[in-house]
Coordinates of C-alpha atoms in Angstrom, one line a residue:
M1 CA 0.0 0.0 0.0
K2 CA 1.5 3.3 -1.1
S3 CA 0.9 6.6 0.6
N4 CA 0.9 10.0 -0.9
F5 CA 4.1 10.8 -2.8
L6 CA 4.8 14.4 -3.9
L7 CA 6.8 14.4 -7.1
G8 CA 7.7 18.0 -7.5
I9 CA 7.2 21.7 -6.7
L10 CA 7.0 24.0 -9.7
L11 CA 7.3 27.3 -7.9
T12 CA 7.7 28.7 -4.4
F13 CA 7.8 32.4 -3.5
S14 CA 6.8 34.8 -0.8
L15 CA 5.1 38.2 -1.0
T16 CA 5.8 40.5 2.0
L17 CA 3.4 43.4 2.0
S18 CA 4.5 45.4 5.0
A19 CA 7.7 46.9 6.6
Q20 CA 9.7 45.5 9.4
T21 CA 8.3 45.7 13.0
D22 CA 10.9 48.1 14.3
S23 CA 10.6 50.5 11.4
I24 CA 6.9 51.3 11.5
Q25 CA 4.4 53.1 13.7
Y26 CA 1.6 51.0 15.0
I27 CA -1.8 51.9 13.4
P28 CA -5.0 50.3 14.8
N29 CA -7.0 48.0 12.5
K30 CA -4.1 47.5 10.1
V31 CA -2.9 44.1 9.0
Y32 CA 0.9 43.7 9.3
H33 CA 3.5 41.6 7.6
F34 CA 1.2 39.7 5.3
S35 CA 3.0 36.8 3.6
F36 CA 1.5 34.6 0.9
V37 CA 3.0 31.4 -0.5
P38 CA 1.0 29.9 -3.5
L39 CA 3.1 26.7 -3.7
P40 CA 1.9 25.2 -7.0
A41 CA 2.4 21.4 -6.9
I42 CA 2.2 18.1 -8.8
A43 CA 1.5 15.0 -6.8
S44 CA 0.4 11.4 -7.3
N45 CA -1.0 8.5 -5.3
P46 CA -2.9 5.3 -6.0
A47 CA -6.2 6.6 -4.6
N48 CA -6.3 9.9 -6.6
G49 CA -3.9 9.4 -9.5
W50 CA -2.1 12.6 -10.6
M51 CA -3.1 15.7 -8.7
F52 CA -2.6 19.2 -10.0
G53 CA -3.2 22.5 -8.1
F54 CA -2.1 24.7 -5.3
A55 CA -1.3 24.4 -1.6
P56 CA -1.4 28.1 -0.6
S57 CA -0.3 29.4 2.8
A58 CA -0.6 32.8 4.4
S59 CA 0.6 34.4 7.6
W60 CA 0.0 37.9 9.0
Y61 CA -0.7 40.0 12.2
M62 CA -4.2 41.3 13.0
G63 CA -2.8 43.9 15.3
N64 CA 0.4 45.3 16.7
P65 CA 3.1 42.6 16.1
A66 CA 4.6 43.4 19.5
T67 CA 1.5 42.3 21.3
T68 CA -0.3 40.1 18.8
K69 CA 0.6 36.5 17.7
M70 CA 0.9 35.7 14.1
S71 CA -2.2 34.4 12.3
N72 CA -1.9 31.6 9.7
L73 CA -4.0 29.9 7.0
V74 CA -3.1 26.7 5.0
G75 CA -5.2 25.6 2.0
N76 CA -5.4 23.0 -0.7
L77 CA -6.9 23.4 -4.2
L78 CA -6.4 20.2 -6.1
Y79 CA -7.8 18.3 -9.1
T80 CA -7.0 14.8 -10.0
T81 CA -6.9 12.6 -13.1
K82 CA -9.6 10.5 -11.5
K83 CA -11.9 13.6 -11.7
Q84 CA -11.7 14.3 -7.9
W85 CA -11.6 17.6 -6.2
I86 CA -9.9 18.4 -2.9
F87 CA -10.5 21.8 -1.4
S88 CA -9.6 22.8 2.2
S89 CA -8.9 25.9 4.3
R90 CA -7.6 25.7 7.9
H91 CA -6.7 28.7 10.0
N92 CA -5.7 30.0 13.4
I93 CA -6.4 33.7 13.6
Y94 CA -5.4 35.9 16.5
L95 CA -7.2 39.2 16.8
S96 CA -5.5 42.4 18.1
D97 CA -3.6 42.0 21.3
N98 CA -4.5 38.2 21.3
S99 CA -8.0 39.1 22.6
T100 CA -9.7 36.3 20.5
I101 CA -8.6 33.2 18.7
L102 CA -10.6 31.9 15.7
I103 CA -9.9 28.3 14.8
G104 CA -11.3 27.0 11.5
D105 CA -11.2 23.8 9.4
W106 CA -13.3 23.9 6.2
R107 CA -13.2 21.1 3.6
Y108 CA -14.9 20.0 0.4
F109 CA -13.7 16.6 -0.9
L110 CA -14.8 14.6 -3.9
T111 CA -12.3 11.9 -3.3
S112 CA -11.4 8.4 -2.4
Q113 CA -9.2 6.8 0.3
P114 CA -8.5 3.2 1.5
T115 CA -9.7 2.1 4.9
F116 CA -8.3 -1.0 6.7
G117 CA -10.8 -1.8 9.5
L118 CA -10.7 -0.8 13.1
G119 CA -7.9 -1.1 15.7
S120 CA -4.1 -1.0 15.5
S121 CA -3.6 -4.6 14.2
T122 CA -5.1 -4.2 10.7
P123 CA -3.0 -5.7 7.9
N124 CA -2.1 -4.1 4.6
D125 CA -3.7 -6.6 2.3
P126 CA -7.5 -7.5 2.4
V127 CA -8.3 -10.8 4.2
E128 CA -11.1 -12.1 6.4
N129 CA -11.0 -10.6 9.9
P130 CA -10.1 -13.3 12.4
N131 CA -12.0 -11.4 15.1
Q132 CA -15.1 -10.9 12.9
S133 CA -16.2 -13.8 10.8
G134 CA -17.5 -12.7 7.4
V135 CA -15.9 -9.2 7.4
Y136 CA -13.0 -7.8 5.4
W137 CA -9.8 -6.8 7.2
G138 CA -7.0 -4.8 5.4
E139 CA -7.1 -2.4 2.5
Q140 CA -10.6 -1.6 1.2
Q141 CA -11.0 1.4 -1.1
M142 CA -13.7 4.0 -0.5
D143 CA -15.1 6.8 -2.7
F144 CA -16.9 9.5 -0.8
T145 CA -17.9 13.2 -0.7
L146 CA -17.1 15.2 2.4
I147 CA -18.4 18.6 3.4
R148 CA -16.8 19.9 6.6
F149 CA -17.3 23.2 8.5
Y150 CA -15.6 23.6 11.8
E151 CA -15.3 27.0 13.4
A152 CA -14.5 28.0 17.1
M153 CA -14.2 31.3 18.8
L154 CA -12.2 31.6 22.0
K155 CA -11.9 34.6 24.3
R156 CA -8.8 35.4 26.3
I157 CA -9.2 35.3 30.1
G158 CA -7.9 38.6 31.3
D159 CA -4.2 39.1 30.4
S160 CA -3.4 35.4 30.8
K161 CA -2.3 32.8 28.2
F162 CA -5.6 30.9 28.7
Y163 CA -8.7 31.0 26.4
L164 CA -12.2 29.6 26.7
G165 CA -14.8 29.4 23.9
V166 CA -17.4 27.5 21.9
G167 CA -17.7 26.4 18.3
Y168 CA -19.8 24.6 15.8
H169 CA -18.8 21.6 13.7
L170 CA -20.5 19.8 10.8
D171 CA -19.4 16.7 8.8
I172 CA -21.5 15.4 6.0
H173 CA -20.3 12.2 4.3
T174 CA -22.3 11.2 1.1
K175 CA -22.0 9.0 -2.0
I176 CA -19.9 6.4 -0.1
K177 CA -18.9 3.4 -2.0
N178 CA -16.7 0.5 -1.0
F179 CA -14.6 -1.8 -3.2
I180 CA -11.3 -3.7 -3.4
D181 CA -9.0 -4.0 -6.3
E182 CA -9.2 -7.8 -6.3
E183 CA -12.2 -9.9 -7.0
T184 CA -14.7 -9.2 -4.2
D185 CA -15.9 -12.2 -2.1
P186 CA -19.7 -11.8 -2.0
L187 CA -19.8 -13.5 1.4
L188 CA -17.6 -10.9 3.1
Q189 CA -18.8 -7.5 4.2
F190 CA -16.7 -4.3 4.0
S191 CA -15.5 -3.1 7.4
H192 CA -17.2 0.3 6.9
D193 CA -20.6 -1.3 6.1
Q194 CA -20.5 -3.9 8.8
Y195 CA -19.7 -1.3 11.5
N196 CA -22.3 1.2 10.4
L197 CA -25.1 -1.4 10.1
S198 CA -24.3 -2.8 13.5
K199 CA -24.5 0.7 15.0
G200 CA -27.6 1.8 13.1
F201 CA -26.1 4.2 10.6
N202 CA -26.6 4.3 6.9
T203 CA -23.8 3.0 4.7
D204 CA -24.0 5.7 2.0
R205 CA -24.7 8.9 3.9
Y206 CA -24.4 10.2 7.4
V207 CA -24.2 13.6 9.3
L208 CA -22.4 14.7 12.4
S209 CA -23.4 18.1 13.7
G210 CA -22.9 19.7 17.1
V211 CA -21.1 22.2 19.3
T212 CA -17.7 22.2 21.0
L213 CA -16.5 23.5 24.3
N214 CA -12.9 24.6 24.1
A215 CA -10.1 25.5 26.4
V216 CA -6.7 26.6 25.1
M217 CA -3.4 27.5 26.6
E218 CA -1.4 29.4 24.0
N219 CA 2.1 30.0 25.1
R220 CA 4.2 29.5 21.9
D221 CA 6.3 32.3 20.6
V222 CA 5.2 31.7 17.0
A223 CA 2.4 29.2 16.4
V224 CA 3.5 28.1 12.8
S225 CA 7.1 27.4 13.8
P226 CA 7.7 27.6 17.6
Y227 CA 11.1 27.9 19.1
E228 CA 10.0 27.6 22.8
R229 CA 7.4 27.1 25.5
N230 CA 4.1 25.1 25.0
F231 CA 0.5 24.8 23.8
A232 CA -2.5 22.9 25.0
W233 CA -6.0 22.4 23.7
I234 CA -8.9 20.5 25.2
Q235 CA -12.1 20.1 23.2
Y236 CA -15.4 18.4 24.2
K237 CA -17.7 17.8 21.3
I238 CA -21.5 17.3 21.8
N239 CA -23.4 15.9 18.8
P240 CA -27.2 16.0 19.5
T241 CA -29.8 14.8 17.1
F242 CA -31.7 18.0 17.3
L243 CA -28.7 19.8 15.5
G244 CA -28.8 17.2 12.7
S245 CA -26.6 14.3 13.8
D246 CA -27.9 10.9 12.9
Q247 CA -27.3 9.8 16.5
S248 CA -26.3 11.6 19.7
S249 CA -22.7 11.2 20.8
S250 CA -19.8 13.1 22.5
T251 CA -16.1 13.0 22.1
L252 CA -13.0 14.4 23.9
M253 CA -9.9 15.6 22.2
M254 CA -6.7 16.6 24.0
D255 CA -3.6 18.1 22.4
Y256 CA -0.4 19.1 24.1
R257 CA 2.9 20.4 22.6
H258 CA 6.1 21.3 24.3
Y259 CA 9.3 22.9 22.9
I260 CA 12.6 22.6 24.6
N261 CA 15.3 25.0 23.4
L262 CA 18.8 23.4 23.2
S263 CA 20.8 26.6 22.5
E264 CA 20.3 30.2 23.6
S265 CA 22.3 31.4 20.6
R266 CA 20.5 29.2 18.0
K267 CA 16.8 29.3 18.9
R268 CA 16.1 27.0 16.0
H269 CA 17.9 24.1 17.7
I270 CA 15.1 22.5 19.7
I271 CA 13.3 19.3 20.8
G272 CA 9.6 19.3 20.0
L273 CA 7.2 16.9 21.9
W274 CA 3.6 16.2 20.9
G275 CA 0.9 14.2 22.7
F276 CA -2.5 13.8 21.1
G277 CA -5.6 11.9 22.2
N278 CA -9.1 11.6 20.8
F279 CA -11.8 9.5 22.6
L280 CA -15.4 8.5 22.1
V281 CA -17.1 9.4 25.4
S282 CA -20.7 8.5 24.8
G283 CA -23.0 7.2 22.0
N284 CA -21.8 6.0 18.6
L285 CA -20.0 7.8 15.8
P286 CA -20.3 6.9 12.1
Y287 CA -17.3 5.0 10.7
M288 CA -15.5 7.9 9.0
N289 CA -16.0 10.2 12.0
L290 CA -14.1 7.8 14.3
P291 CA -10.7 9.0 15.5
S292 CA -8.2 8.2 12.7
M293 CA -4.5 8.6 11.7
G294 CA -3.9 11.8 9.7
W295 CA -7.4 13.3 10.3
D296 CA -6.3 15.9 12.9
M297 CA -6.9 19.5 11.9
F298 CA -3.7 19.9 9.8
G299 CA -3.3 16.2 8.9
R300 CA 0.1 15.9 10.6
T301 CA -0.3 12.8 12.8
G302 CA 1.3 9.6 11.6
R303 CA 4.2 10.5 9.3
A304 CA 5.1 7.1 7.9
Y305 CA 1.5 6.1 7.4
A306 CA -1.2 7.1 5.0
Q307 CA -4.2 9.2 6.1
G308 CA -6.8 6.8 7.5
R309 CA -4.4 3.9 7.9
F310 CA -5.6 3.3 11.5
R311 CA -9.0 4.0 13.0
G312 CA -10.9 3.2 16.2
E313 CA -13.2 4.5 18.9
S314 CA -10.2 5.9 20.8
M315 CA -6.8 7.1 19.7
V316 CA -3.5 8.0 21.5
Y317 CA -0.6 9.4 19.6
G318 CA 2.8 10.7 20.6
E319 CA 5.7 12.3 18.7
A320 CA 9.2 13.7 19.4
E321 CA 11.2 15.7 16.9
W322 CA 14.7 17.1 16.9
R323 CA 15.0 20.3 14.9
F324 CA 18.3 21.8 14.0
P325 CA 19.9 24.4 11.7
L326 CA 22.1 23.3 8.8
Q327 CA 24.0 26.5 8.4
Q328 CA 26.4 28.1 10.9
N329 CA 25.2 31.7 10.8
K330 CA 22.0 31.5 8.8
E331 CA 18.5 30.2 9.3
T332 CA 17.5 29.3 5.7
F333 CA 18.1 25.6 5.8
G334 CA 17.3 23.2 8.6
G335 CA 16.9 19.5 9.3
T336 CA 14.8 17.2 11.5
V337 CA 14.8 13.7 12.9
F338 CA 11.5 12.3 14.3
V339 CA 9.9 9.3 15.9
N340 CA 6.2 8.7 16.6
A341 CA 3.8 6.1 17.7
G342 CA 0.0 5.6 17.7
S343 CA -2.5 3.2 19.2
F344 CA -6.2 2.7 18.5
S345 CA -8.9 0.8 20.4
S346 CA -12.0 -0.9 19.0
K347 CA -14.8 -2.5 20.9
T348 CA -15.9 -4.1 17.6
T349 CA -12.7 -6.2 17.4
N350 CA -12.1 -6.3 21.2
E351 CA -8.9 -4.4 21.0
K352 CA -7.9 -2.0 23.7
L353 CA -5.5 0.9 23.7
F354 CA -1.8 -0.1 23.8
N355 CA -2.5 -3.7 22.9
K356 CA -0.7 -2.8 19.7
I357 CA 1.5 0.2 19.0
N358 CA 2.4 1.3 15.5
P359 CA 5.7 3.2 15.5
G360 CA 7.2 5.5 12.8
Y361 CA 10.4 7.4 12.3
G362 CA 12.0 9.5 9.7
V363 CA 14.1 12.6 8.6
G364 CA 13.2 15.9 7.2
F365 CA 14.5 19.0 5.4
R366 CA 13.4 22.6 6.0
V367 CA 13.6 25.8 3.9
M368 CA 12.7 29.0 5.7
I369 CA 11.4 31.3 2.9
N370 CA 10.3 34.1 5.2
K371 CA 12.4 34.7 8.3
Q372 CA 10.2 37.5 9.6
N373 CA 7.2 35.2 9.8
R374 CA 9.1 31.9 10.0
T375 CA 7.2 30.6 7.0
T376 CA 8.9 27.3 6.2
I377 CA 8.6 24.6 3.5
S378 CA 9.0 21.2 5.1
A379 CA 9.8 17.9 3.4
D380 CA 9.8 14.6 5.4
Y381 CA 10.2 11.0 4.6
G382 CA 8.8 8.6 7.2
F383 CA 9.1 4.8 7.7
G384 CA 6.6 2.6 9.4
Q385 CA 5.9 -1.0 10.0
K386 CA 5.1 -3.7 7.4
G387 CA 6.4 -1.6 4.5
N388 CA 4.4 1.5 5.2
S389 CA 6.3 4.7 4.3
G390 CA 5.7 8.0 2.6
F391 CA 7.0 11.4 1.5
Y392 CA 5.3 14.4 3.0
L393 CA 5.6 18.0 1.9
N394 CA 3.9 20.8 3.8
V395 CA 4.0 24.5 4.7
N396 CA 5.3 25.2 8.2
E397 CA 6.4 22.7 10.9
S398 CA 4.4 19.5 11.5
F399 CA 3.5 20.7 15.0

């Protein structure tokens, strides 16, 4: 099973539309240091074929740069040779003096993606599940349409680094079809269909709609490429039927990141630590809304594995990365070495968290194209278990 492989970048450039922080007079309601990176790209993978389009990124300040953190937006505008469309926009926006944070994740996918069943022990190739007689286990291709709208607003508590807020989230999966590349055994059910039917969901369309309660500690110096301190986010999702969900449910997400500076003279020389958990608290979720590898907000969990490679009712993930400069007196080029591991539980297959852990490791290369905003092009190659591996190219650091 191959994961996404980026073949090339045609063009990378940055447009800086404001002067340096120390050479301007602060003017209220003005946007400062706007930087835009269009990043046209060509990519290919087995699920989508060839992909053509853009992966734009923007960063800017919504207020005085001395007292306001940098806002950022990352998007994808892609079309594939299999007539698929992938549109997304994800942002963290800090209003003037960090009074408010806006966190958004908007997507429209006409796409396909393999799924492998639930839990951490799923194989690469499709076979009958030894824990579920008559059900496929291993790679099963899925075509689907996804409409996602997530938006949260958090207000700062006094002059502290803590924020509280609420949000709304909507996921609509439609036109879902399952198949495998080999001849399908008519006596075996697809993992997606078996799970949904057992939980009372449709197999071709479902909706998850609800509200979120959010608490954030934002203590990073620059969110897109931190050099020090930490970040924490706790989110409780409530999905009632009266807001449109097919069934009522609730989930808990916890995200913590810590950055240890290794050199006072070279702030770019750091150790980054990331812990992430996503748990089903009550009720049932549709199959594609279950916690899954690579389906975090920016799609950065699980370098070494394809998006959706592992899925379950609960997920725990950890990563450590050593980041270092590659030049003695400049910050343009940098490198990374990383290790990660994830574990998924599934009541359907009687698998608990940490019964099986899937590790990954790899190396990366960084090019900082805007030193003022720390806008960085990152390229990583990760290696996982059982032949899983992949090349990943993104804008800004992985976490």
